């Protein structure tokens, strides 16, 4: 998935009691401080793959689908529905896109890239320059939007937000779960993967806004369904509507993934001190710089990608102090626990010192 060319961001609302350990692929491990809302990260987060584009097709108006495979025909790392990869477009440009497939293949991966005219140029570069036979450098899969096992699912997608949902439908089918999808978009010709999804018949409701208007989610989600999870991905107005309309559902029913980072008011930011325990350094974080920026300046080794609190790469353990969480990945319970943070955007609460495991 891509929108505005940032990373992905996932929110799992207060957890779920389902055990999803069986969905952890080889080559990855769970992370996160909330055991009911773990994230899957690669065992080697620095590993990179050079893959060949074996197919390019127009998934819809403005969306190109790229199929990637190992040039020597070797199997690709396993992944789970909801996962994304970093695509290194050039030395300075990295974007995150969801892996999307009806079936989970280890021989090839597929991503859907929405061209963003008002973006920062990453999606435009892919649309204009990447062709069959080209090679792309990508990361191993990371999953902040893990599909938790359930008897029933309500899937809701808006626009390019359908990309992770496509894979989730494949998993639900494989598991024999009951499911339905409401797929909204500006118009039918801008909605990606409509043709292949149409094969599922009336379990999918396509809602082009130009002909059908907007979905009344208050009515659609009015009746609470037992043993049912809602997975939703799309633009902010859709997510806000679904969150509001499902507020009366049991805690943990709604799982969402957002396109863009949350808006942050930095006008009251102050400087604070951070002790990097592993590196033996204590540094001052100015009001106008992030912990990540200062860590890189002083040579503290840290992994990062999106720089917006969306991809999950820079997750860091907190040993002391109270973080001011500004990411869009941690659950409410994880934020309250305060033992992990994303240092590209999150800061210190009220300027208190922090001790971080870096």
PDB file of C-alpha atoms in Angstrom, residues 13-232:
ATOM      1  CA  UNK A  13      -7.582  -1.176  19.175  1.00  0.00           C
ATOM      2  CA  UNK A  14      -6.977  -2.616  22.643  1.00  0.00           C
ATOM      3  CA  UNK A  15      -5.980  -6.050  21.506  1.00  0.00           C
ATOM      4  CA  UNK A  16      -7.599  -9.408  20.892  1.00  0.00           C
ATOM      5  CA  UNK A  17      -7.709 -12.649  22.776  1.00  0.00           C
ATOM      6  CA  UNK A  18      -6.938 -14.740  19.658  1.00  0.00           C
ATOM      7  CA  UNK A  19      -3.624 -16.581  19.476  1.00  0.00           C
ATOM      8  CA  UNK A  20      -1.822 -15.793  16.246  1.00  0.00           C
ATOM      9  CA  UNK A  21       1.533 -17.460  16.932  1.00  0.00           C
ATOM     10  CA  UNK A  22       0.844 -19.859  14.068  1.00  0.00           C
ATOM     11  CA  UNK A  23       0.966 -16.939  11.620  1.00  0.00           C
ATOM     12  CA  UNK A  24       4.600 -16.077  12.412  1.00  0.00           C
ATOM     13  CA  UNK A  25       6.584 -16.917   9.256  1.00  0.00           C
ATOM     14  CA  UNK A  26      10.061 -18.412   9.356  1.00  0.00           C
ATOM     15  CA  UNK A  27      12.647 -15.642   9.305  1.00  0.00           C
ATOM     16  CA  UNK A  28      10.592 -13.274  11.469  1.00  0.00           C
ATOM     17  CA  UNK A  29       9.875 -12.837  15.160  1.00  0.00           C
ATOM     18  CA  UNK A  30       7.180 -11.091  17.196  1.00  0.00           C
ATOM     19  CA  UNK A  31       7.909  -7.811  18.910  1.00  0.00           C
ATOM     20  CA  UNK A  32       5.966  -5.202  20.862  1.00  0.00           C
ATOM     21  CA  UNK A  33       5.104  -4.932  24.526  1.00  0.00           C
ATOM     22  CA  UNK A  34       1.462  -5.981  24.120  1.00  0.00           C
ATOM     23  CA  UNK A  35       1.375  -9.791  23.690  1.00  0.00           C
ATOM     24  CA  UNK A  36      -2.101  -9.609  22.160  1.00  0.00           C
ATOM     25  CA  UNK A  37      -0.998  -7.118  19.496  1.00  0.00           C
ATOM     26  CA  UNK A  38       2.444  -8.230  18.467  1.00  0.00           C
ATOM     27  CA  UNK A  39       4.195  -7.003  15.374  1.00  0.00           C
ATOM     28  CA  UNK A  40       6.266  -9.251  13.139  1.00  0.00           C
ATOM     29  CA  UNK A  41       9.740  -8.025  12.231  1.00  0.00           C
ATOM     30  CA  UNK A  42      12.455  -9.753  10.186  1.00  0.00           C
ATOM     31  CA  UNK A  43      15.162 -11.563  12.126  1.00  0.00           C
ATOM     32  CA  UNK A  44      17.698  -9.549  10.144  1.00  0.00           C
ATOM     33  CA  UNK A  45      16.216  -6.057   9.704  1.00  0.00           C
ATOM     34  CA  UNK A  46      19.242  -4.949   7.648  1.00  0.00           C
ATOM     35  CA  UNK A  47      18.848  -7.704   5.074  1.00  0.00           C
ATOM     36  CA  UNK A  48      18.080  -6.562   1.546  1.00  0.00           C
ATOM     37  CA  UNK A  49      16.956  -8.436  -1.541  1.00  0.00           C
ATOM     38  CA  UNK A  50      17.503  -7.534  -5.170  1.00  0.00           C
ATOM     39  CA  UNK A  51      14.400  -8.669  -7.029  1.00  0.00           C
ATOM     40  CA  UNK A  52      13.390  -8.573 -10.672  1.00  0.00           C
ATOM     41  CA  UNK A  53      10.110  -7.085 -11.870  1.00  0.00           C
ATOM     42  CA  UNK A  54       8.510  -9.992 -13.725  1.00  0.00           C
ATOM     43  CA  UNK A  55       5.141  -8.391 -14.427  1.00  0.00           C
ATOM     44  CA  UNK A  56       3.684  -4.907 -14.550  1.00  0.00           C
ATOM     45  CA  UNK A  57      -0.029  -4.287 -14.999  1.00  0.00           C
ATOM     46  CA  UNK A  58      -2.563  -1.532 -14.465  1.00  0.00           C
ATOM     47  CA  UNK A  59      -4.595  -2.601 -11.450  1.00  0.00           C
ATOM     48  CA  UNK A  60      -6.850   0.415 -11.973  1.00  0.00           C
ATOM     49  CA  UNK A  61      -6.617   3.992 -13.136  1.00  0.00           C
ATOM     50  CA  UNK A  62      -3.637   5.409 -11.233  1.00  0.00           C
ATOM     51  CA  UNK A  63      -2.539   2.114  -9.643  1.00  0.00           C
ATOM     52  CA  UNK A  64       0.211  -0.076 -11.052  1.00  0.00           C
ATOM     53  CA  UNK A  65       0.727  -3.652  -9.820  1.00  0.00           C
ATOM     54  CA  UNK A  66       4.286  -4.969  -9.816  1.00  0.00           C
ATOM     55  CA  UNK A  67       5.204  -8.622  -9.414  1.00  0.00           C
ATOM     56  CA  UNK A  68       8.671  -9.258  -7.975  1.00  0.00           C
ATOM     57  CA  UNK A  69      10.734 -12.442  -8.017  1.00  0.00           C
ATOM     58  CA  UNK A  70      14.245 -13.585  -7.207  1.00  0.00           C
ATOM     59  CA  UNK A  71      16.328 -13.387 -10.420  1.00  0.00           C
ATOM     60  CA  UNK A  72      17.748 -16.873  -9.748  1.00  0.00           C
ATOM     61  CA  UNK A  73      14.357 -18.368  -9.027  1.00  0.00           C
ATOM     62  CA  UNK A  74      14.979 -18.867  -5.311  1.00  0.00           C
ATOM     63  CA  UNK A  75      12.023 -18.783  -2.890  1.00  0.00           C
ATOM     64  CA  UNK A  76      11.374 -15.430  -1.245  1.00  0.00           C
ATOM     65  CA  UNK A  77      11.071 -14.991   2.532  1.00  0.00           C
ATOM     66  CA  UNK A  78       7.713 -16.080   3.918  1.00  0.00           C
ATOM     67  CA  UNK A  79       5.261 -13.375   4.944  1.00  0.00           C
ATOM     68  CA  UNK A  80       1.865 -12.997   6.559  1.00  0.00           C
ATOM     69  CA  UNK A  81      -1.204 -11.003   5.430  1.00  0.00           C
ATOM     70  CA  UNK A  82      -0.894  -7.337   6.346  1.00  0.00           C
ATOM     71  CA  UNK A  83       2.887  -7.287   5.802  1.00  0.00           C
ATOM     72  CA  UNK A  84       4.727  -4.598   3.900  1.00  0.00           C
ATOM     73  CA  UNK A  85       8.187  -4.197   2.402  1.00  0.00           C
ATOM     74  CA  UNK A  86      10.499  -1.237   1.997  1.00  0.00           C
ATOM     75  CA  UNK A  87      11.208  -0.445  -1.642  1.00  0.00           C
ATOM     76  CA  UNK A  88      14.486   1.419  -2.105  1.00  0.00           C
ATOM     77  CA  UNK A  89      13.737   3.552  -5.139  1.00  0.00           C
ATOM     78  CA  UNK A  90      17.158   5.240  -5.011  1.00  0.00           C
ATOM     79  CA  UNK A  91      19.850   5.960  -2.424  1.00  0.00           C
ATOM     80  CA  UNK A  92      17.690   8.552  -0.679  1.00  0.00           C
ATOM     81  CA  UNK A  93      14.147   7.413  -1.395  1.00  0.00           C
ATOM     82  CA  UNK A  94      12.478   4.520   0.419  1.00  0.00           C
ATOM     83  CA  UNK A  95       8.766   3.824   0.428  1.00  0.00           C
ATOM     84  CA  UNK A  96       6.630   1.123   2.037  1.00  0.00           C
ATOM     85  CA  UNK A  97       4.074  -0.959   0.140  1.00  0.00           C
ATOM     86  CA  UNK A  98       1.811  -3.761   1.298  1.00  0.00           C
ATOM     87  CA  UNK A  99       2.265  -7.202  -0.163  1.00  0.00           C
ATOM     88  CA  UNK A 100      -0.969  -8.158  -1.870  1.00  0.00           C
ATOM     89  CA  UNK A 101      -2.018 -11.506  -3.315  1.00  0.00           C
ATOM     90  CA  UNK A 102      -5.034 -13.765  -3.314  1.00  0.00           C
ATOM     91  CA  UNK A 103      -2.650 -16.626  -2.474  1.00  0.00           C
ATOM     92  CA  UNK A 104       0.523 -16.300  -0.419  1.00  0.00           C
ATOM     93  CA  UNK A 105       3.395 -17.154  -2.763  1.00  0.00           C
ATOM     94  CA  UNK A 106       7.023 -17.597  -1.758  1.00  0.00           C
ATOM     95  CA  UNK A 107       8.048 -17.585  -5.412  1.00  0.00           C
ATOM     96  CA  UNK A 108       6.918 -14.028  -6.077  1.00  0.00           C
ATOM     97  CA  UNK A 109       5.553 -10.930  -4.372  1.00  0.00           C
ATOM     98  CA  UNK A 110       3.091  -8.333  -5.626  1.00  0.00           C
ATOM     99  CA  UNK A 111       2.682  -4.717  -4.599  1.00  0.00           C
ATOM    100  CA  UNK A 112       0.172  -2.090  -5.694  1.00  0.00           C
ATOM    101  CA  UNK A 113       1.476   1.459  -6.102  1.00  0.00           C
ATOM    102  CA  UNK A 114      -0.884   4.427  -6.230  1.00  0.00           C
ATOM    103  CA  UNK A 115       0.488   7.362  -8.180  1.00  0.00           C
ATOM    104  CA  UNK A 116       0.433  10.394  -5.883  1.00  0.00           C
ATOM    105  CA  UNK A 117       0.708  13.629  -7.907  1.00  0.00           C
ATOM    106  CA  UNK A 118       1.033  15.651  -4.691  1.00  0.00           C
ATOM    107  CA  UNK A 119       3.455  13.218  -3.046  1.00  0.00           C
ATOM    108  CA  UNK A 120       7.204  13.427  -2.611  1.00  0.00           C
ATOM    109  CA  UNK A 121       8.051  11.677  -5.865  1.00  0.00           C
ATOM    110  CA  UNK A 122       8.462   8.042  -4.865  1.00  0.00           C
ATOM    111  CA  UNK A 123       5.281   6.718  -6.435  1.00  0.00           C
ATOM    112  CA  UNK A 124       5.786   8.890  -9.497  1.00  0.00           C
ATOM    113  CA  UNK A 125       9.268   7.437  -9.991  1.00  0.00           C
ATOM    114  CA  UNK A 126       7.901   3.897  -9.845  1.00  0.00           C
ATOM    115  CA  UNK A 127       5.104   4.657 -12.290  1.00  0.00           C
ATOM    116  CA  UNK A 128       7.384   6.417 -14.760  1.00  0.00           C
ATOM    117  CA  UNK A 129      10.571   4.350 -14.604  1.00  0.00           C
ATOM    118  CA  UNK A 130       9.991   0.795 -13.357  1.00  0.00           C
ATOM    119  CA  UNK A 131       9.355  -1.731 -16.115  1.00  0.00           C
ATOM    120  CA  UNK A 132       9.455  -5.508 -16.535  1.00  0.00           C
ATOM    121  CA  UNK A 133      13.052  -6.683 -16.277  1.00  0.00           C
ATOM    122  CA  UNK A 134      14.142  -3.884 -13.941  1.00  0.00           C
ATOM    123  CA  UNK A 135      15.552  -4.763 -10.550  1.00  0.00           C
ATOM    124  CA  UNK A 136      14.432  -3.283  -7.223  1.00  0.00           C
ATOM    125  CA  UNK A 137      16.134  -3.429  -3.842  1.00  0.00           C
ATOM    126  CA  UNK A 138      13.662  -4.303  -1.096  1.00  0.00           C
ATOM    127  CA  UNK A 139      13.630  -5.262   2.568  1.00  0.00           C
ATOM    128  CA  UNK A 140      12.347  -8.411   4.169  1.00  0.00           C
ATOM    129  CA  UNK A 141       8.642  -8.203   5.130  1.00  0.00           C
ATOM    130  CA  UNK A 142       7.531  -6.424   8.304  1.00  0.00           C
ATOM    131  CA  UNK A 143       3.986  -6.673   9.667  1.00  0.00           C
ATOM    132  CA  UNK A 144       2.333  -4.026  11.855  1.00  0.00           C
ATOM    133  CA  UNK A 145      -1.174  -5.053  10.728  1.00  0.00           C
ATOM    134  CA  UNK A 146      -1.303  -8.710  11.672  1.00  0.00           C
ATOM    135  CA  UNK A 147      -4.440 -10.687  10.813  1.00  0.00           C
ATOM    136  CA  UNK A 148      -5.600 -12.192  14.098  1.00  0.00           C
ATOM    137  CA  UNK A 149      -7.369 -15.564  13.698  1.00  0.00           C
ATOM    138  CA  UNK A 150     -11.144 -15.324  14.033  1.00  0.00           C
ATOM    139  CA  UNK A 151     -14.270 -17.217  13.021  1.00  0.00           C
ATOM    140  CA  UNK A 152     -15.626 -14.179  11.167  1.00  0.00           C
ATOM    141  CA  UNK A 153     -14.219 -11.006   9.655  1.00  0.00           C
ATOM    142  CA  UNK A 154     -15.652  -7.766   8.398  1.00  0.00           C
ATOM    143  CA  UNK A 155     -13.122  -6.265   5.999  1.00  0.00           C
ATOM    144  CA  UNK A 156     -13.429  -2.593   5.049  1.00  0.00           C
ATOM    145  CA  UNK A 157     -11.191  -0.975   2.440  1.00  0.00           C
ATOM    146  CA  UNK A 158     -10.972   2.491   0.953  1.00  0.00           C
ATOM    147  CA  UNK A 159      -9.076   3.100  -2.277  1.00  0.00           C
ATOM    148  CA  UNK A 160      -5.523   1.732  -2.282  1.00  0.00           C
ATOM    149  CA  UNK A 161      -6.188   0.494   1.267  1.00  0.00           C
ATOM    150  CA  UNK A 162      -7.491  -2.656  -0.389  1.00  0.00           C
ATOM    151  CA  UNK A 163      -3.942  -3.982  -0.905  1.00  0.00           C
ATOM    152  CA  UNK A 164      -3.419  -5.623   2.522  1.00  0.00           C
ATOM    153  CA  UNK A 165      -7.066  -6.687   2.586  1.00  0.00           C
ATOM    154  CA  UNK A 166      -6.618  -8.720  -0.612  1.00  0.00           C
ATOM    155  CA  UNK A 167      -4.106 -10.937   1.178  1.00  0.00           C
ATOM    156  CA  UNK A 168      -6.240 -11.157   4.303  1.00  0.00           C
ATOM    157  CA  UNK A 169      -9.140 -12.465   2.240  1.00  0.00           C
ATOM    158  CA  UNK A 170      -6.866 -15.182   0.884  1.00  0.00           C
ATOM    159  CA  UNK A 171      -5.902 -16.189   4.436  1.00  0.00           C
ATOM    160  CA  UNK A 172      -9.523 -16.134   5.612  1.00  0.00           C
ATOM    161  CA  UNK A 173     -10.499 -18.373   2.701  1.00  0.00           C
ATOM    162  CA  UNK A 174      -7.651 -20.777   3.516  1.00  0.00           C
ATOM    163  CA  UNK A 175      -8.722 -20.917   7.171  1.00  0.00           C
ATOM    164  CA  UNK A 176     -12.393 -21.467   6.328  1.00  0.00           C
ATOM    165  CA  UNK A 177     -13.459 -18.282   8.121  1.00  0.00           C
ATOM    166  CA  UNK A 178     -16.633 -16.412   7.275  1.00  0.00           C
ATOM    167  CA  UNK A 179     -15.956 -12.951   5.867  1.00  0.00           C
ATOM    168  CA  UNK A 180     -17.314  -9.997   3.938  1.00  0.00           C
ATOM    169  CA  UNK A 181     -15.748  -6.913   2.373  1.00  0.00           C
ATOM    170  CA  UNK A 182     -17.016  -3.396   1.826  1.00  0.00           C
ATOM    171  CA  UNK A 183     -14.740  -1.739  -0.711  1.00  0.00           C
ATOM    172  CA  UNK A 184     -15.207   2.001  -1.260  1.00  0.00           C
ATOM    173  CA  UNK A 185     -13.528   4.238  -3.806  1.00  0.00           C
ATOM    174  CA  UNK A 186     -13.915   7.473  -5.723  1.00  0.00           C
ATOM    175  CA  UNK A 187     -15.073   5.651  -8.861  1.00  0.00           C
ATOM    176  CA  UNK A 188     -15.028   2.059 -10.051  1.00  0.00           C
ATOM    177  CA  UNK A 189     -12.248   2.692 -12.558  1.00  0.00           C
ATOM    178  CA  UNK A 190      -9.945   3.952  -9.772  1.00  0.00           C
ATOM    179  CA  UNK A 191     -10.535   0.903  -7.534  1.00  0.00           C
ATOM    180  CA  UNK A 192      -7.667  -1.581  -7.826  1.00  0.00           C
ATOM    181  CA  UNK A 193      -8.054  -5.352  -8.199  1.00  0.00           C
ATOM    182  CA  UNK A 194     -11.820  -5.155  -8.775  1.00  0.00           C
ATOM    183  CA  UNK A 195     -11.765  -7.828 -11.470  1.00  0.00           C
ATOM    184  CA  UNK A 196     -10.090 -10.512  -9.352  1.00  0.00           C
ATOM    185  CA  UNK A 197     -12.089  -9.630  -6.248  1.00  0.00           C
ATOM    186  CA  UNK A 198     -15.336  -9.880  -8.206  1.00  0.00           C
ATOM    187  CA  UNK A 199     -14.838 -13.638  -8.263  1.00  0.00           C
ATOM    188  CA  UNK A 200     -15.971 -13.769  -4.649  1.00  0.00           C
ATOM    189  CA  UNK A 201     -19.491 -12.750  -5.613  1.00  0.00           C
ATOM    190  CA  UNK A 202     -21.847 -11.107  -3.155  1.00  0.00           C
ATOM    191  CA  UNK A 203     -19.449 -11.385  -0.227  1.00  0.00           C
ATOM    192  CA  UNK A 204     -17.923  -8.179  -1.590  1.00  0.00           C
ATOM    193  CA  UNK A 205     -19.848  -4.932  -1.824  1.00  0.00           C
ATOM    194  CA  UNK A 206     -18.237  -2.425  -4.175  1.00  0.00           C
ATOM    195  CA  UNK A 207     -19.195   1.176  -3.384  1.00  0.00           C
ATOM    196  CA  UNK A 208     -17.951   3.734  -5.948  1.00  0.00           C
ATOM    197  CA  UNK A 209     -18.733   7.132  -4.475  1.00  0.00           C
ATOM    198  CA  UNK A 210     -19.565   8.759  -7.822  1.00  0.00           C
ATOM    199  CA  UNK A 211     -22.447   6.325  -8.418  1.00  0.00           C
ATOM    200  CA  UNK A 212     -23.358   4.864  -5.019  1.00  0.00           C
ATOM    201  CA  UNK A 213     -22.469   7.637  -2.589  1.00  0.00           C
ATOM    202  CA  UNK A 214     -20.762   6.937   0.716  1.00  0.00           C
ATOM    203  CA  UNK A 215     -21.256   3.942   2.963  1.00  0.00           C
ATOM    204  CA  UNK A 216     -23.435   4.497   6.025  1.00  0.00           C
ATOM    205  CA  UNK A 217     -21.096   2.781   8.464  1.00  0.00           C
ATOM    206  CA  UNK A 218     -23.254   3.667  11.451  1.00  0.00           C
ATOM    207  CA  UNK A 219     -25.983   1.495   9.977  1.00  0.00           C
ATOM    208  CA  UNK A 220     -23.619  -1.131   8.580  1.00  0.00           C
ATOM    209  CA  UNK A 221     -21.950  -1.696  11.966  1.00  0.00           C
ATOM    210  CA  UNK A 222     -25.022  -1.015  14.112  1.00  0.00           C
ATOM    211  CA  UNK A 223     -25.516  -4.669  15.070  1.00  0.00           C
ATOM    212  CA  UNK A 224     -22.644  -6.205  16.997  1.00  0.00           C
ATOM    213  CA  UNK A 225     -21.664  -9.618  15.629  1.00  0.00           C
ATOM    214  CA  UNK A 226     -20.251 -12.231  17.987  1.00  0.00           C
ATOM    215  CA  UNK A 227     -16.768 -13.627  17.400  1.00  0.00           C
ATOM    216  CA  UNK A 228     -16.160 -11.113  14.621  1.00  0.00           C
ATOM    217  CA  UNK A 229     -13.169  -8.867  13.997  1.00  0.00           C
ATOM    218  CA  UNK A 230     -13.166  -5.749  11.819  1.00  0.00           C
ATOM    219  CA  UNK A 231     -10.073  -5.036   9.709  1.00  0.00           C
ATOM    220  CA  UNK A 232     -10.063  -1.648   8.024  1.00  0.00           C
TER     221      UNK A 232
END
